[in-house]
Coordinates of C-alpha atoms in Angstrom, one line a residue:
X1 CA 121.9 101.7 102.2
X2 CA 119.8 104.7 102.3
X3 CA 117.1 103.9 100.3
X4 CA 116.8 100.8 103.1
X5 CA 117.2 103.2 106.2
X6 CA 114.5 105.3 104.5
X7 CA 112.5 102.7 104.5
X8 CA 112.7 101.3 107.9
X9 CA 112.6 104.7 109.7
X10 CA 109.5 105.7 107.3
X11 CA 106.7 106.5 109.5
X12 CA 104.0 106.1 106.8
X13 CA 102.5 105.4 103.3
X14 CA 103.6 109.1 102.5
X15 CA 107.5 108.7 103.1
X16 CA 107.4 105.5 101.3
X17 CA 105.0 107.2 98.0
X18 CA 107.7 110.0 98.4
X19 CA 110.7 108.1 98.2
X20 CA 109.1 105.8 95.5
X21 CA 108.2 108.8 93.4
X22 CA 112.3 109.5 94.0
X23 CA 113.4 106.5 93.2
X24 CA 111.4 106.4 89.9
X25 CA 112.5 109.7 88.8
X26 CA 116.3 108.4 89.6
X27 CA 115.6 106.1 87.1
X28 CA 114.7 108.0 84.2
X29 CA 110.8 108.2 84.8
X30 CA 110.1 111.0 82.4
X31 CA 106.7 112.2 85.2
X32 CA 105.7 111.0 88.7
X33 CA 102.6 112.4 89.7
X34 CA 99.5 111.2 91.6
X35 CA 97.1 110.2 90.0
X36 CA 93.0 111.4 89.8
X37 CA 90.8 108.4 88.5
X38 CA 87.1 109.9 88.5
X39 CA 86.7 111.2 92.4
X40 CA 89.4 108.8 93.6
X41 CA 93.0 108.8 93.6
X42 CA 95.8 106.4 93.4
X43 CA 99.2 107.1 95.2
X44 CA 101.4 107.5 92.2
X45 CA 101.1 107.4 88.1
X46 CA 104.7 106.7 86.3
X47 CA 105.6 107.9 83.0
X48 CA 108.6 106.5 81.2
X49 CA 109.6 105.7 77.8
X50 CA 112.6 103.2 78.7
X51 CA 109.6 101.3 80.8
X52 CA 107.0 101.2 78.0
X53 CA 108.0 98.5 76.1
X54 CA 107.8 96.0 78.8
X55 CA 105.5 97.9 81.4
X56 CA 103.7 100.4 79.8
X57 CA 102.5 104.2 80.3
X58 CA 101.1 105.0 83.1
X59 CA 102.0 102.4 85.4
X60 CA 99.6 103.2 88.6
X61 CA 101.3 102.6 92.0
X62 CA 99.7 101.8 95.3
X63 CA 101.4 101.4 98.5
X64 CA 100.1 99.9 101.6
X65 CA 102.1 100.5 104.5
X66 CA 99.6 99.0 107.3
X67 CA 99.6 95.5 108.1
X68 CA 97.1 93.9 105.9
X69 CA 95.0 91.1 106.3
X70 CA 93.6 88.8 103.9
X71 CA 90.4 91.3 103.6
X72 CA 92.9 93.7 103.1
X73 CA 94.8 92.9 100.5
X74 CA 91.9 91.7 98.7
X75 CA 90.5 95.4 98.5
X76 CA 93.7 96.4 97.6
X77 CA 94.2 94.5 94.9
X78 CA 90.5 95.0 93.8
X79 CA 90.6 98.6 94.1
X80 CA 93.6 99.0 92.1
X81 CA 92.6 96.9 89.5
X82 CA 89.5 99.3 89.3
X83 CA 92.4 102.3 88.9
X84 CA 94.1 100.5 86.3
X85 CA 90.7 99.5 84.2
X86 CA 89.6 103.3 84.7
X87 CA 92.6 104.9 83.6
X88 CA 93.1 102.7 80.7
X89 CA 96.7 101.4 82.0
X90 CA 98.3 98.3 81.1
X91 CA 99.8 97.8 84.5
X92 CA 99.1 98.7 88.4
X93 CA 101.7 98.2 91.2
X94 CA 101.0 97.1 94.9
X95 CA 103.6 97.8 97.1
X96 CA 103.4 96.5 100.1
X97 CA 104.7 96.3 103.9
X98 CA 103.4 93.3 106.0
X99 CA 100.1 91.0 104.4
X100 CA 99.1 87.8 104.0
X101 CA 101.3 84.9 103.5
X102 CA 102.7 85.3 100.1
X103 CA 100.8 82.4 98.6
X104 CA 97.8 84.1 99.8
X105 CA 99.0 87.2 97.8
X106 CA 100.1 85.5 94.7
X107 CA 96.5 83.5 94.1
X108 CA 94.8 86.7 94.9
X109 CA 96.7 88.4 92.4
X110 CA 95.8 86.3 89.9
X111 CA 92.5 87.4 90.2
X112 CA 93.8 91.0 89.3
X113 CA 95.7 90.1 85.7
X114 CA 97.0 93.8 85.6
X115 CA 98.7 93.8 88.6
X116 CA 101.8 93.4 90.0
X117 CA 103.2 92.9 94.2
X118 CA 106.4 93.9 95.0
X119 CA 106.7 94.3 99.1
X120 CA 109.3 96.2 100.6
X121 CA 111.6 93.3 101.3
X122 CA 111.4 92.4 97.9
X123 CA 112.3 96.2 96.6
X124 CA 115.0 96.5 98.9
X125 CA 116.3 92.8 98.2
X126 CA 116.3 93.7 94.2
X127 CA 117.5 97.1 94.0
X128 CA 121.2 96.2 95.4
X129 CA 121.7 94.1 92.7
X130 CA 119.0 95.9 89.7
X131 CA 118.1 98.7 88.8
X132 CA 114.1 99.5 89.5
X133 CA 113.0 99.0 86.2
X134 CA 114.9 95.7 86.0
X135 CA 113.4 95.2 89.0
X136 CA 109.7 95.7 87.6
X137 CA 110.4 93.9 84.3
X138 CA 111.5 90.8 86.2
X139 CA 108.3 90.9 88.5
X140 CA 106.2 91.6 85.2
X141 CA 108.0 88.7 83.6
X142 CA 107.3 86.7 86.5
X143 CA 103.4 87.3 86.7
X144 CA 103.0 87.2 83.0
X145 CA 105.0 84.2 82.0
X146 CA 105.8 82.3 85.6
X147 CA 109.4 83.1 84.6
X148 CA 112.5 85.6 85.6

């Protein structure tokens, strides 16, 4: 219940990298940081060991909090693949507000192999009955094998 009133009276990308950063530290995340690639930066970098074995270290985090069109979401994806390809990750995460029709999302992702969408709905849908990084796992699961 908070994390969801959080989230609707957020007023921008930074309440919603600041609770996220939270929420992964609630978790176990052993560091939440932002993260410096070269001259740019990504929104968050997430360290944990009981993620690793299915996710990874460092799992880079974007979130787009604007509406975003299909141009959008296309640079979004594109430029965090270029985050996760720079930093030598296995994973990147989008989340995500209001974009594209979900299929649009999906077949654009699949350009981007290393990463994976979660938009807010879907977060606060999955965290009342998982925890985050069940969450994640099932979304990696998902992208990697078309399963749960």
């Amino acid at each position: 219940e908070e994390i969801s009133r959080r989230i609707n009276e957020a007023t921008g990308e930074a309440d919603i990298i600041s609770l996220l950063g939270e929420l992964f530290l609630a978790e176990g995340a052993d560091v939440v940081s932002e993260a410096r690639i070269g001259p740019r930066k990504a929104d968050l970098a997430v360290w944990s060991d009981a993620m690793a074995p299915f996710i990874g270290n460092p799992l880079i985090v974007e979130v787009k909090f604007q509406q975003m069109g299909r141009g959008d979401a296309e640079r979004a994806l594109a430029t965090l693949t270029n985050y996760v390809h720079a930093s030598g990750s296995p994973w990147g995460l989008l989340v995500y507000r209001n974009g594209p029709a979900t299929e649009h999302l999906v077949a654009e992702s699949r350009r981007a192999a290393r990463v994976l969408l979660l938009s807010f709905e879907e977060l606060l849908e999955g965290i009342r009955t998982k925890t985050l990084f069940e969450l994640l796992r099932m979304v990696r699961n998902r992208k990697v094998h078309g399963a749960p």
